[in-house]
PDB file of C-alpha atoms and ligand atoms in Angstrom:
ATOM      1  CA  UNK B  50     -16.258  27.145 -12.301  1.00 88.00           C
ATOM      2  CA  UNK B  51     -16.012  23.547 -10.667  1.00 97.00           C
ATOM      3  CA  UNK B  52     -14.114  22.897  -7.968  1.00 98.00           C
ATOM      4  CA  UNK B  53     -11.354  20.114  -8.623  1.00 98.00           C
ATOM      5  CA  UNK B  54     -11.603  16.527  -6.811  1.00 98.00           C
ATOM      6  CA  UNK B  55      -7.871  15.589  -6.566  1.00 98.00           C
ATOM      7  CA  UNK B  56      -7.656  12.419  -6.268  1.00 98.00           C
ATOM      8  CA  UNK B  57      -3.871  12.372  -6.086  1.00 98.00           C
ATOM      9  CA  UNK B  58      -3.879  14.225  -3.014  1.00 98.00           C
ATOM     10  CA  UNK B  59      -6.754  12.281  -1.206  1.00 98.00           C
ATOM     11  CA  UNK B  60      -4.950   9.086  -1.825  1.00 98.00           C
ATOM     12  CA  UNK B  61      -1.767  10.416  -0.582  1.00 98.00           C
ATOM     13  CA  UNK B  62      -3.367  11.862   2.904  1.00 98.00           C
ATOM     14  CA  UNK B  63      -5.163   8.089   2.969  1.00 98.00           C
ATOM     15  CA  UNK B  64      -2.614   6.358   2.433  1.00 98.00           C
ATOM     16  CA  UNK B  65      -0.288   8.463   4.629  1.00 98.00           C
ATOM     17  CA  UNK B  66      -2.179   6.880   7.645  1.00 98.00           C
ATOM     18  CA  UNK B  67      -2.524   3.134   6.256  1.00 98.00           C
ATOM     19  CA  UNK B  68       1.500   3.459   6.443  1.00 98.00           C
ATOM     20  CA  UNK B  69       2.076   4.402  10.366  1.00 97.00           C
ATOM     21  CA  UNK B  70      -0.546   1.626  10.889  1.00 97.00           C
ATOM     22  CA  UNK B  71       1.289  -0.578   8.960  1.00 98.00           C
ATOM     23  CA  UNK B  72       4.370   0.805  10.419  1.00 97.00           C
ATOM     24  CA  UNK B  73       3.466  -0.902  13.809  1.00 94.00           C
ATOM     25  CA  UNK B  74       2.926  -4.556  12.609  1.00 97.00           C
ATOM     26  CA  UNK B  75       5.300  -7.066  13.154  1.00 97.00           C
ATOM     27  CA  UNK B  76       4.049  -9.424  10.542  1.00 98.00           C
ATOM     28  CA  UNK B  77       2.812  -7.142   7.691  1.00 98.00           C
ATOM     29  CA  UNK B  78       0.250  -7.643   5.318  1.00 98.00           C
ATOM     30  CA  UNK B  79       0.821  -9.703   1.791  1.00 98.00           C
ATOM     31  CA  UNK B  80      -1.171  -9.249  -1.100  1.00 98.00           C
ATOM     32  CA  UNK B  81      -0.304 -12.010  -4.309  1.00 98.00           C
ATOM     33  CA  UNK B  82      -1.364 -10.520  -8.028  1.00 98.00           C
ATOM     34  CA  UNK B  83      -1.592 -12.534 -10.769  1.00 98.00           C
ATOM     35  CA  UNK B  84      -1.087 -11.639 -14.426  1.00 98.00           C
ATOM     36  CA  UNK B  85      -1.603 -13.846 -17.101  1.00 98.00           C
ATOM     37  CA  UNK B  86      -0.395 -12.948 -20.642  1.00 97.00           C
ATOM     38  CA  UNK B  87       1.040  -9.703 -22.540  1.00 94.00           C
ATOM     39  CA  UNK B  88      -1.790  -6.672 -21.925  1.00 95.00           C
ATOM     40  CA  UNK B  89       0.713  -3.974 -22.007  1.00 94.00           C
ATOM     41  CA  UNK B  90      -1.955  -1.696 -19.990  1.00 92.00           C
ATOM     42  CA  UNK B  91      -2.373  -4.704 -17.362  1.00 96.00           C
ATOM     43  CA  UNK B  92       1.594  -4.838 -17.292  1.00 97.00           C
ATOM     44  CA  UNK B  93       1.752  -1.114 -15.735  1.00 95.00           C
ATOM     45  CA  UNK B  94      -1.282  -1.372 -13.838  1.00 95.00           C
ATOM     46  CA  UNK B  95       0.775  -4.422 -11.768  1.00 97.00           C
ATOM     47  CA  UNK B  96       4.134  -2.598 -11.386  1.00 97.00           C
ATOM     48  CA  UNK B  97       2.305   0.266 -10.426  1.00 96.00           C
ATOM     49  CA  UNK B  98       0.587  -2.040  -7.379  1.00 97.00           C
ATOM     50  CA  UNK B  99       3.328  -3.797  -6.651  1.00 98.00           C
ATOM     51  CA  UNK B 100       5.742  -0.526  -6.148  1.00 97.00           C
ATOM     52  CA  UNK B 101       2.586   0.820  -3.894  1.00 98.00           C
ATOM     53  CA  UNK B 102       2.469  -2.233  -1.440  1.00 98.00           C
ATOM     54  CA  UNK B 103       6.106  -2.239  -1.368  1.00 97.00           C
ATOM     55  CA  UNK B 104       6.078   1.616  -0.273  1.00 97.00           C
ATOM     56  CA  UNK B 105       3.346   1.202   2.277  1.00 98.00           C
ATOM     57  CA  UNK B 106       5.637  -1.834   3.942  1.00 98.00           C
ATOM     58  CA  UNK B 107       2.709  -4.273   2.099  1.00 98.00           C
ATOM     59  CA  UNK B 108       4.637  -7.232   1.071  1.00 98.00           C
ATOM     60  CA  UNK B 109       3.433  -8.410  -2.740  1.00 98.00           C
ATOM     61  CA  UNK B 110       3.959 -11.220  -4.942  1.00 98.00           C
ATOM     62  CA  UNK B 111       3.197 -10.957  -8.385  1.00 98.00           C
ATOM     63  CA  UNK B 112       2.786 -14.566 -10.322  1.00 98.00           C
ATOM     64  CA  UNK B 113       2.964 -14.302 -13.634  1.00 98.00           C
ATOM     65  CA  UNK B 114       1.999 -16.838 -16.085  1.00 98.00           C
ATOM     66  CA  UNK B 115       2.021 -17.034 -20.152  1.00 98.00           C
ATOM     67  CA  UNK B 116      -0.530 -15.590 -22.735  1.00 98.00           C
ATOM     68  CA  UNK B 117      -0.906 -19.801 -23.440  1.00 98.00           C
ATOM     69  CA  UNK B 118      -1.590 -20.667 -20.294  1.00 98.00           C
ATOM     70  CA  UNK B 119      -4.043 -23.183 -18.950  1.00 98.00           C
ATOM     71  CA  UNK B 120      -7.714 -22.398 -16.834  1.00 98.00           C
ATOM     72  CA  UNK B 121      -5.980 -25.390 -14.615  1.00 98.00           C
ATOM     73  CA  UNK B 122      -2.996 -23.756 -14.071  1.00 98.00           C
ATOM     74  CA  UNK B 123      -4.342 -20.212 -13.021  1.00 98.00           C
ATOM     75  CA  UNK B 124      -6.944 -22.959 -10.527  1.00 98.00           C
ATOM     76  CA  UNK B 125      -3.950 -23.963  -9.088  1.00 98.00           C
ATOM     77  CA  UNK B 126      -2.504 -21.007  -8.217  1.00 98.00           C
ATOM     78  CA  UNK B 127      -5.738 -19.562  -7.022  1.00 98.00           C
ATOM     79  CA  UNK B 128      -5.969 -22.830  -4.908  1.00 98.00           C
ATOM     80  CA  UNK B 129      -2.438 -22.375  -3.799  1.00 98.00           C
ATOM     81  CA  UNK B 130      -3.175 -18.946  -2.398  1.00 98.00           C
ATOM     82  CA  UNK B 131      -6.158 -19.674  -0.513  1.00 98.00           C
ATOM     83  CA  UNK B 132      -4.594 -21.884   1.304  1.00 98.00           C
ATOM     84  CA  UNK B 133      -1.331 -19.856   2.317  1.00 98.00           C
ATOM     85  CA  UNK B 134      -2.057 -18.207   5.600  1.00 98.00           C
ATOM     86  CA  UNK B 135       0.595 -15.781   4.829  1.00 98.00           C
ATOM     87  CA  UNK B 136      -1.210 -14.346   1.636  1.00 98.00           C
ATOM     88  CA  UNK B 137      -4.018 -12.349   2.401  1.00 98.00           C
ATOM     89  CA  UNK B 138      -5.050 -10.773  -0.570  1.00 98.00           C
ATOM     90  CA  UNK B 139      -5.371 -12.198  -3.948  1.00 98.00           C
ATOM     91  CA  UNK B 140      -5.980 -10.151  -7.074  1.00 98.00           C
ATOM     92  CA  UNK B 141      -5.938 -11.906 -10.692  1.00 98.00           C
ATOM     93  CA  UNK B 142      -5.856  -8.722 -13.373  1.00 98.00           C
ATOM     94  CA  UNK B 143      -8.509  -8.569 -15.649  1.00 97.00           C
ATOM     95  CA  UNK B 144      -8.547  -9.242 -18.557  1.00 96.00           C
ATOM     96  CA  UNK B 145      -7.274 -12.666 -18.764  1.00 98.00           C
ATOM     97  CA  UNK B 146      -6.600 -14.266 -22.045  1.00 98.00           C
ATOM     98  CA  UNK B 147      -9.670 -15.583 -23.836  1.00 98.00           C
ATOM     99  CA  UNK B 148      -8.869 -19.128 -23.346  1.00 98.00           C
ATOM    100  CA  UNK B 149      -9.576 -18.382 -19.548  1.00 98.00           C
ATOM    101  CA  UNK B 150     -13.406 -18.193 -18.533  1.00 98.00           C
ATOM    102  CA  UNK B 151     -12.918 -15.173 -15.659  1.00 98.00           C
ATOM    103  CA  UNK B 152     -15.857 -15.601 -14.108  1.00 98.00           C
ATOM    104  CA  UNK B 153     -14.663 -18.936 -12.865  1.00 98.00           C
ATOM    105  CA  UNK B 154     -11.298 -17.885 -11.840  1.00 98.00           C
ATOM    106  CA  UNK B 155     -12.823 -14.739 -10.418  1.00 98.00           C
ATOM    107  CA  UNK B 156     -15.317 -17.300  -8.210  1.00 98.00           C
ATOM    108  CA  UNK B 157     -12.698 -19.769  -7.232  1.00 98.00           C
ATOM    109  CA  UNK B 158     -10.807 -17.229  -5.161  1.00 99.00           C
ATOM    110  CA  UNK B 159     -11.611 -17.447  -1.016  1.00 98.00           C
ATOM    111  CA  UNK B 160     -14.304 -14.408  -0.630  1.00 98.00           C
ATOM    112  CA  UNK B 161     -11.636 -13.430   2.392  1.00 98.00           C
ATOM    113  CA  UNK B 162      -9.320 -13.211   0.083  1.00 98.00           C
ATOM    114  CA  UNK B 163     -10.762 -11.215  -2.561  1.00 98.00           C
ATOM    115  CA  UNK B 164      -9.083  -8.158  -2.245  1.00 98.00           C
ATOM    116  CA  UNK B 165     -11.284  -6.750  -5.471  1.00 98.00           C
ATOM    117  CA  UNK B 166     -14.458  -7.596  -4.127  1.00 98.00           C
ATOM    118  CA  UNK B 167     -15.435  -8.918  -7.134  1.00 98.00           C
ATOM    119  CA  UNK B 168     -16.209 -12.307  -5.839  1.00 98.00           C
ATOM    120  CA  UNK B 169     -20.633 -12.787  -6.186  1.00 98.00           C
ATOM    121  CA  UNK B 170     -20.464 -13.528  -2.297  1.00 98.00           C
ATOM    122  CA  UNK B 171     -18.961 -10.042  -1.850  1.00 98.00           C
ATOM    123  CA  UNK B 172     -21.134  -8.733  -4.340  1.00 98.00           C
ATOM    124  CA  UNK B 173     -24.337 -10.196  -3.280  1.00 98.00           C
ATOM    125  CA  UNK B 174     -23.718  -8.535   0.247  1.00 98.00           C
ATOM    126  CA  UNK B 175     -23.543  -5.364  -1.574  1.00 98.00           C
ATOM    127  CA  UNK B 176     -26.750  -6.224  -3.651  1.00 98.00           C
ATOM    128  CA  UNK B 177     -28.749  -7.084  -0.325  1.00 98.00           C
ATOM    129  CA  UNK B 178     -27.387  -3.926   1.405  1.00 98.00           C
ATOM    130  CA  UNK B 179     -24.849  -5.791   3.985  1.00 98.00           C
ATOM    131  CA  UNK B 180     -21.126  -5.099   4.702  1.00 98.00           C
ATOM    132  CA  UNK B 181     -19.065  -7.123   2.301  1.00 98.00           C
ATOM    133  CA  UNK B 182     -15.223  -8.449   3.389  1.00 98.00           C
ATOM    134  CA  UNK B 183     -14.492  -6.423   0.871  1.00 98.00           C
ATOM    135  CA  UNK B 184     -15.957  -2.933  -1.507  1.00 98.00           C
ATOM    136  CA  UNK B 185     -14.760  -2.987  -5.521  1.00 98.00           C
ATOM    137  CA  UNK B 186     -11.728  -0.812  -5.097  1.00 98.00           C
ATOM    138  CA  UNK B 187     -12.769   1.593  -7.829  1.00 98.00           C
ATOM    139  CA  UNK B 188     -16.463   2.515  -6.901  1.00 98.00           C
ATOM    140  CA  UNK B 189     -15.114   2.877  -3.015  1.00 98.00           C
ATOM    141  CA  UNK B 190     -12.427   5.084  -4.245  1.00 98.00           C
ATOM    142  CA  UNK B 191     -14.924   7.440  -5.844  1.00 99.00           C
ATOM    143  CA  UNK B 192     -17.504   7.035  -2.745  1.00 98.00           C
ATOM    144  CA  UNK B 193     -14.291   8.033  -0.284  1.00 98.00           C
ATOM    145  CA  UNK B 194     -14.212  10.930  -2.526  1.00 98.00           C
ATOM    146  CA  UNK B 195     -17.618  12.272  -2.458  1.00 98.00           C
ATOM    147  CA  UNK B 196     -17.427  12.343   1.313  1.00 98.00           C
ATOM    148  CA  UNK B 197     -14.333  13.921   1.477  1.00 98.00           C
ATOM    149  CA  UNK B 198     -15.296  16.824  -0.307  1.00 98.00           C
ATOM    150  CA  UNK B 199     -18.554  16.175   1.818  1.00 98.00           C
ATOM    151  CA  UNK B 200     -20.727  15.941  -0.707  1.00 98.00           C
ATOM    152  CA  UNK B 201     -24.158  14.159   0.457  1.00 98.00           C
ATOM    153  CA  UNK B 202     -25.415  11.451  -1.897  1.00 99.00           C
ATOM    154  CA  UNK B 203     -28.809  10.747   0.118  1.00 99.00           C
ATOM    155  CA  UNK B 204     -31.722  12.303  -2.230  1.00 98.00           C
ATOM    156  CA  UNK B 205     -29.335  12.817  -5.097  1.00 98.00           C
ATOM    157  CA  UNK B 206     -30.238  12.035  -8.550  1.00 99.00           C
ATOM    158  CA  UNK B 207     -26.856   9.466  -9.262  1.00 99.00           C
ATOM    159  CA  UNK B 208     -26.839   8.731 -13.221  1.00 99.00           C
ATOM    160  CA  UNK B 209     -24.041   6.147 -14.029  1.00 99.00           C
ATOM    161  CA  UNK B 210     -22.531   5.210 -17.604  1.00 98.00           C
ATOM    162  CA  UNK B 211     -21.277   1.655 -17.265  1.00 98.00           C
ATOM    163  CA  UNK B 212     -22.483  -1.086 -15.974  1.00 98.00           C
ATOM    164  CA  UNK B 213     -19.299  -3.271 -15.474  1.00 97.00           C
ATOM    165  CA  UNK B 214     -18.530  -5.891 -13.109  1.00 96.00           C
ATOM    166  CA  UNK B 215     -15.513  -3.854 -11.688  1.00 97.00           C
ATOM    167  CA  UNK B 216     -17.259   0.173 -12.041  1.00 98.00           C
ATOM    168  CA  UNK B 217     -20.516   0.504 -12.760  1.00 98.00           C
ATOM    169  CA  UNK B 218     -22.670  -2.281 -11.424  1.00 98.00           C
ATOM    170  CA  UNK B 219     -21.341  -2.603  -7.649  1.00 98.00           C
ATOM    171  CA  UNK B 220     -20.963   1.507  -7.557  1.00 99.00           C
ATOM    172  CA  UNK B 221     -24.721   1.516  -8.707  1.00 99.00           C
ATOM    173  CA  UNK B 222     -25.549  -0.962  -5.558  1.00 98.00           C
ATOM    174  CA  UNK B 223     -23.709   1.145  -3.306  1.00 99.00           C
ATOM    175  CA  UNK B 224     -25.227   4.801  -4.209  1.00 99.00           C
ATOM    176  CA  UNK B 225     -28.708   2.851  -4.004  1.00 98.00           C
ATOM    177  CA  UNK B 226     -27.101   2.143  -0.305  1.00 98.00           C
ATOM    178  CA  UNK B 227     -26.232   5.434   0.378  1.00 98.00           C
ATOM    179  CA  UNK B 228     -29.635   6.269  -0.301  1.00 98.00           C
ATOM    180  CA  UNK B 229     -29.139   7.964  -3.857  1.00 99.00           C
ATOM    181  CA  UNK B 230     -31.816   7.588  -6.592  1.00 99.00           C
ATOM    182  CA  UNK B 231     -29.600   5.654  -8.842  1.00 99.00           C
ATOM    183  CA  UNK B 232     -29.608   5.462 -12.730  1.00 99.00           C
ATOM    184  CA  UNK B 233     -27.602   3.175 -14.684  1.00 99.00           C
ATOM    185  CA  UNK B 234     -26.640   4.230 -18.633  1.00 98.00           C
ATOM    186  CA  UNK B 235     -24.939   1.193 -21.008  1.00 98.00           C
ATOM    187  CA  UNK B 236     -24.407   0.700 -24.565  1.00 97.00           C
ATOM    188  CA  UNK B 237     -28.216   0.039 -25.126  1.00 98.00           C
ATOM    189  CA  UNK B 238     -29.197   3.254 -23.617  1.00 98.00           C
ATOM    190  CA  UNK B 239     -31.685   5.536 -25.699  1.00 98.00           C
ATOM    191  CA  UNK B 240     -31.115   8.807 -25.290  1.00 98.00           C
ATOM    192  CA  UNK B 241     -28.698   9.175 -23.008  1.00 98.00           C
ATOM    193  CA  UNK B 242     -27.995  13.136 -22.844  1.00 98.00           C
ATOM    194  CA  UNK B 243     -31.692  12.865 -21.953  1.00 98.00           C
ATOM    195  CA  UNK B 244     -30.986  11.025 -18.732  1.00 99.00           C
ATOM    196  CA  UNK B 245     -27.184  12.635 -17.807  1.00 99.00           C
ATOM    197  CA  UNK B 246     -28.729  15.977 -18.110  1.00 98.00           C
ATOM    198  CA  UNK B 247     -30.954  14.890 -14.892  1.00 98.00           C
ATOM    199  CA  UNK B 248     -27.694  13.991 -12.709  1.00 99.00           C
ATOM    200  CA  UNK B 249     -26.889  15.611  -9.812  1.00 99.00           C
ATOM    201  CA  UNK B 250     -24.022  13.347  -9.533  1.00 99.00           C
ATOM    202  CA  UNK B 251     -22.672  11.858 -12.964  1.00 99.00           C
ATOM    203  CA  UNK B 252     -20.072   9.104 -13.283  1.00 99.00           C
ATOM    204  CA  UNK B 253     -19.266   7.853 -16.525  1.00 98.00           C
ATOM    205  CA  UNK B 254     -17.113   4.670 -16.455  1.00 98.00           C
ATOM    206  CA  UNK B 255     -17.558   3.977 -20.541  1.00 98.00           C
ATOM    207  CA  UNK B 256     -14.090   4.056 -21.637  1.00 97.00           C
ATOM    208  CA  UNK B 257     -14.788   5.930 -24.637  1.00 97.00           C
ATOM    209  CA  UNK B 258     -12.834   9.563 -25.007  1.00 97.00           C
ATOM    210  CA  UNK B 259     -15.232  12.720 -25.251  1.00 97.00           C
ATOM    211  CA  UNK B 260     -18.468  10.236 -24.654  1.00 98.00           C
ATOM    212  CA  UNK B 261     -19.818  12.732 -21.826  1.00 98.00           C
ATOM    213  CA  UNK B 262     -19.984  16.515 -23.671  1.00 98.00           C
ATOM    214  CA  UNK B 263     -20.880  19.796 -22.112  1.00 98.00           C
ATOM    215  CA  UNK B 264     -24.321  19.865 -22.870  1.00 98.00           C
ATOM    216  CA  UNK B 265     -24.722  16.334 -21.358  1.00 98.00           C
ATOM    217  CA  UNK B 266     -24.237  17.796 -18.039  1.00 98.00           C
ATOM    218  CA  UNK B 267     -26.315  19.589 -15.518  1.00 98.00           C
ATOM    219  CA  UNK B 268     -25.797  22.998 -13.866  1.00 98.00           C
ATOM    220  CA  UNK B 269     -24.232  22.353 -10.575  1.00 98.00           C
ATOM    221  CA  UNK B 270     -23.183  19.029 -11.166  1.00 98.00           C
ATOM    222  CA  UNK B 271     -20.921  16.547  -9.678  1.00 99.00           C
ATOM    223  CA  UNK B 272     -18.461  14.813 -12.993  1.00 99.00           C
ATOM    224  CA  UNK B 273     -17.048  12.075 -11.771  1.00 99.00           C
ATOM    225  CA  UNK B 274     -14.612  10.624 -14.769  1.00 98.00           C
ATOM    226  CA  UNK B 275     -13.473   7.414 -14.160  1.00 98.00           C
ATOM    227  CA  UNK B 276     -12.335   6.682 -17.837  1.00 97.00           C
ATOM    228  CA  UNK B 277      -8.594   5.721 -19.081  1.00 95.00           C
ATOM    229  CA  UNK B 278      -8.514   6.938 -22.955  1.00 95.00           C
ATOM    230  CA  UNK B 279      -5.575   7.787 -25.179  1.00 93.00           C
ATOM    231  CA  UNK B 280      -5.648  11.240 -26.593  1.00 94.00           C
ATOM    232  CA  UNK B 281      -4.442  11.129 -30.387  1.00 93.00           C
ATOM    233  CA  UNK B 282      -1.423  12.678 -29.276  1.00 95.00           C
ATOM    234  CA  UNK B 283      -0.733  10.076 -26.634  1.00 93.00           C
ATOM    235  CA  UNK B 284      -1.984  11.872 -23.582  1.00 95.00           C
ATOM    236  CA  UNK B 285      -3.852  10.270 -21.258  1.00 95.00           C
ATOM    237  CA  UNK B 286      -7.909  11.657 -21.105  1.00 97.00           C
ATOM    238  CA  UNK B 287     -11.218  10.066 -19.438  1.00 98.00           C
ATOM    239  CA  UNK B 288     -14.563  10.140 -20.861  1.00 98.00           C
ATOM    240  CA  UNK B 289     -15.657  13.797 -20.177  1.00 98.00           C
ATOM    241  CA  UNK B 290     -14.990  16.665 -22.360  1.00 98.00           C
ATOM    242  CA  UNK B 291     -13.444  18.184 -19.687  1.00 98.00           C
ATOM    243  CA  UNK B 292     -13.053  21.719 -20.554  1.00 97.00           C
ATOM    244  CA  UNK B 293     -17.009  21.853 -22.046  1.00 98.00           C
ATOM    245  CA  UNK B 294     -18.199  20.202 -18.439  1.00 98.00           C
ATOM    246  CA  UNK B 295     -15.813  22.308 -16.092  1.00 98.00           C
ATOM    247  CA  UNK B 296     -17.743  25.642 -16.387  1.00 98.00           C
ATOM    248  CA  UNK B 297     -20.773  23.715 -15.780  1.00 98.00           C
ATOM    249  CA  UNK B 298     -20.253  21.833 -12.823  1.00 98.00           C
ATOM    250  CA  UNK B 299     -20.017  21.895  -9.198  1.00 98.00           C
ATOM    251  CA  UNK B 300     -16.929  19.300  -8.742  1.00 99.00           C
ATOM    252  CA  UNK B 301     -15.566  17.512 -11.459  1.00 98.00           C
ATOM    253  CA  UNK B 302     -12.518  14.771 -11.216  1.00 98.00           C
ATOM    254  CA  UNK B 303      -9.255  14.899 -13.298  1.00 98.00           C
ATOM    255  CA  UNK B 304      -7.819  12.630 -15.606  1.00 98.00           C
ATOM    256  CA  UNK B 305      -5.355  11.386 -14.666  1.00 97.00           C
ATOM    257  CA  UNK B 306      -5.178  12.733 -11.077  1.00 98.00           C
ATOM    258  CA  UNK B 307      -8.860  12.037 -10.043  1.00 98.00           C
ATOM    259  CA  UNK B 308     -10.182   8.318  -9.691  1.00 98.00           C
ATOM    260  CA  UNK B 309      -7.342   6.324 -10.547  1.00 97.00           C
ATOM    261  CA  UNK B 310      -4.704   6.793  -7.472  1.00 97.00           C
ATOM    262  CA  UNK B 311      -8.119   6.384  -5.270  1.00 98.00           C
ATOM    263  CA  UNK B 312      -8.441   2.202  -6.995  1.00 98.00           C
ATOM    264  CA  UNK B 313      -4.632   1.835  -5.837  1.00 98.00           C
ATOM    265  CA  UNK B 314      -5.506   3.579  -2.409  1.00 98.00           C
ATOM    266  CA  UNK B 315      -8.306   1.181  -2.172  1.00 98.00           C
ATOM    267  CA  UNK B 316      -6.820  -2.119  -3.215  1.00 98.00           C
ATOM    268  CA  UNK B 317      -4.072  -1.177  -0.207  1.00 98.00           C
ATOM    269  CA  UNK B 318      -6.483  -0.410   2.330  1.00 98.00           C
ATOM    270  CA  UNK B 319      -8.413  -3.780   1.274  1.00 98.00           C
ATOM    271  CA  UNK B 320      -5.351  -5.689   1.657  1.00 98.00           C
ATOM    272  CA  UNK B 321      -4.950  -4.308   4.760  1.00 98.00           C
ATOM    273  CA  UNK B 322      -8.630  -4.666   5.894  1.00 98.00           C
ATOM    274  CA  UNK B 323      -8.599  -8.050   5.106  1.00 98.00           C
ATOM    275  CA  UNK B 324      -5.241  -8.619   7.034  1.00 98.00           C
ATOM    276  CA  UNK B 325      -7.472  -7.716  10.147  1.00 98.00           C
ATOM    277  CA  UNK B 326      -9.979  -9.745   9.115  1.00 98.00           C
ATOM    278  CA  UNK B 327      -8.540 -13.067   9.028  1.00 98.00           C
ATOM    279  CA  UNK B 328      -5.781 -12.335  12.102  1.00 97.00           C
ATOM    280  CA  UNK B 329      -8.986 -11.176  14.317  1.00 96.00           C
ATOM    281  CA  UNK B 330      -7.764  -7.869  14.917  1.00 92.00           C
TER     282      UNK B 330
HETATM  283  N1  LIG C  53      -8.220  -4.343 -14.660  1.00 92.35           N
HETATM  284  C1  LIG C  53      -8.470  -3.013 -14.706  1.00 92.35           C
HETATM  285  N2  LIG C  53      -8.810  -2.577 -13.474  1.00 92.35           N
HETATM  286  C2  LIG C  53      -8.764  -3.633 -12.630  1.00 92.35           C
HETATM  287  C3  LIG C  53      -9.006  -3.807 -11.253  1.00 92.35           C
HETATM  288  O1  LIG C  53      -9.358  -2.886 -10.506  1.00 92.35           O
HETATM  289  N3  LIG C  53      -8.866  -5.071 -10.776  1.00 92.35           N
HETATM  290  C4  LIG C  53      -8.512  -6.100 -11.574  1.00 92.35           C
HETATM  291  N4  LIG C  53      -8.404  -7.297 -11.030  1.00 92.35           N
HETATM  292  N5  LIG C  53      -8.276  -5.984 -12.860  1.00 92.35           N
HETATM  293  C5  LIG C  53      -8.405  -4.747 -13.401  1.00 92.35           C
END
């Protein structure tokens, strides 16, 4: 039987003690989200955020802008941001309509202010093994995790399904920096039970309901589930047949419970990191 990783209560205890620091600042951090268009999903991610910050004594500003809108006008806003000293954290949800090319938005935003760390100067300090401003708030959720249920990652076999700009590519560059022997699984992948049956830790990050079955998974593993699925009757599931993988591994995450209230926790403590970083503190 595996031991649970509860996220939920991590984040909580974390974000306890990013509160009583926050407590003691006289001007308190400010992180500015952007939404453009109608993604339901994106909708609740937002509110979720915003009512977060505001708990933690974050302040947050949430710009919204139409389904129709312009690459120019999102610029602008970006533009806007970057240069208000009282914003120090900008996040534009993904996905953006397709009218908008991302990857441009995503680059115009001050690397200081990239509270994602999604930003290719953040990333490429991940890539060559140096300290970005700022990790990708759902692979540094997951690496919190690991240590604190102190489980090592040096030596491990780390075998990751995704390779997304947000998930799977920047948590494969920062196993390889914790010294794991890293593995990345996509779309393209031949064979893949083949290659999750050799993980000592396994994080699939597909987004595809019962992808990861029991017999996909080691003895003794570490499941790390960092998917967001619809069950047919509405409940919410991840990517790992939970109840096949349970008896067989070490740890294994809930869904929901597990990874997601670690991305929240990290987006806040990035906000707050960054805060440091550009008052000097
Ligand atoms: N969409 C889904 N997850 C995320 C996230 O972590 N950051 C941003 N910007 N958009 C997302």
């Amino acid at each position: 039987m595996a031991k649970l990783i509860e996220g939920k209560i991590v984040a909580k205890k974390i974000l306890e003690n990013l509160s009583d620091e926050i407590l003691f600042l006289e001007k308190k951090p400010c992180l500015a989200v952007i939404i453009a268009g109608d993604d339901a999903a994106s909708k609740i991610y937002v509110n979720s955020k915003k009512k977060k910050a505001e708990e933690l004594g974050i302040k947050s500003v949430v710009i919204e802008l139409p389904q129709n809108c312009t690459q120019q006008e999102i610029l602008e806003k970006i533009y806007t941001l970057n240069n208000d000293d009282s914003v120090n954290g900008i996040l534009v949800q993904l996905p953006l309509p397709p009218q908008i090319n991302a990857k441009e938005v995503v680059e115009k935003i001050h690397p200081l202010k990239d509270v994602d760390g999604l930003h290719p100067y953040n990333l490429g300090q991940i890539a060559a093994g140096n300290k970005p401003h700022a990790y990708p708030c759902t692979p540094k959720g997951i690496i919190r995790l690991l240590e604190y249920y102190d489980i090592s990652i040096a030596g491990k076999h780390a075998v990751i399904i995704g390779r997304s700009n947000l998930v799977g590519r920047p948590l494969s560059l920062m196993l390889l920096n914790e010294n794991a022997t890293v593995t990345v699984c996509h779309s393209k992948t031949k064979n893949l039970s083949q290659i999750t049956q050799q993980a000592d830790i396994l994080v699939s990050a597909a987004g595809q309901r019962n992808l990861v079955k029991a017999d996909m998974v080691k003895d003794g593993a570490v499941v790390i589930d960092v998917g967001i699925n619809r069950q047919e009757d509405g409940k919410l599931c991840g990517d790992v047949d939970f109840w096949g993988a349970e008896p067989r591994a070490s740890y294994i995450t809930p869904v929901p419970g597990g990874v997601g209230p670690m991305t929240i926790c990290s987006l806040m403590q990035n906000t707050f990191d960054l805060y440091k970083i550009q008052n000097k503190i």
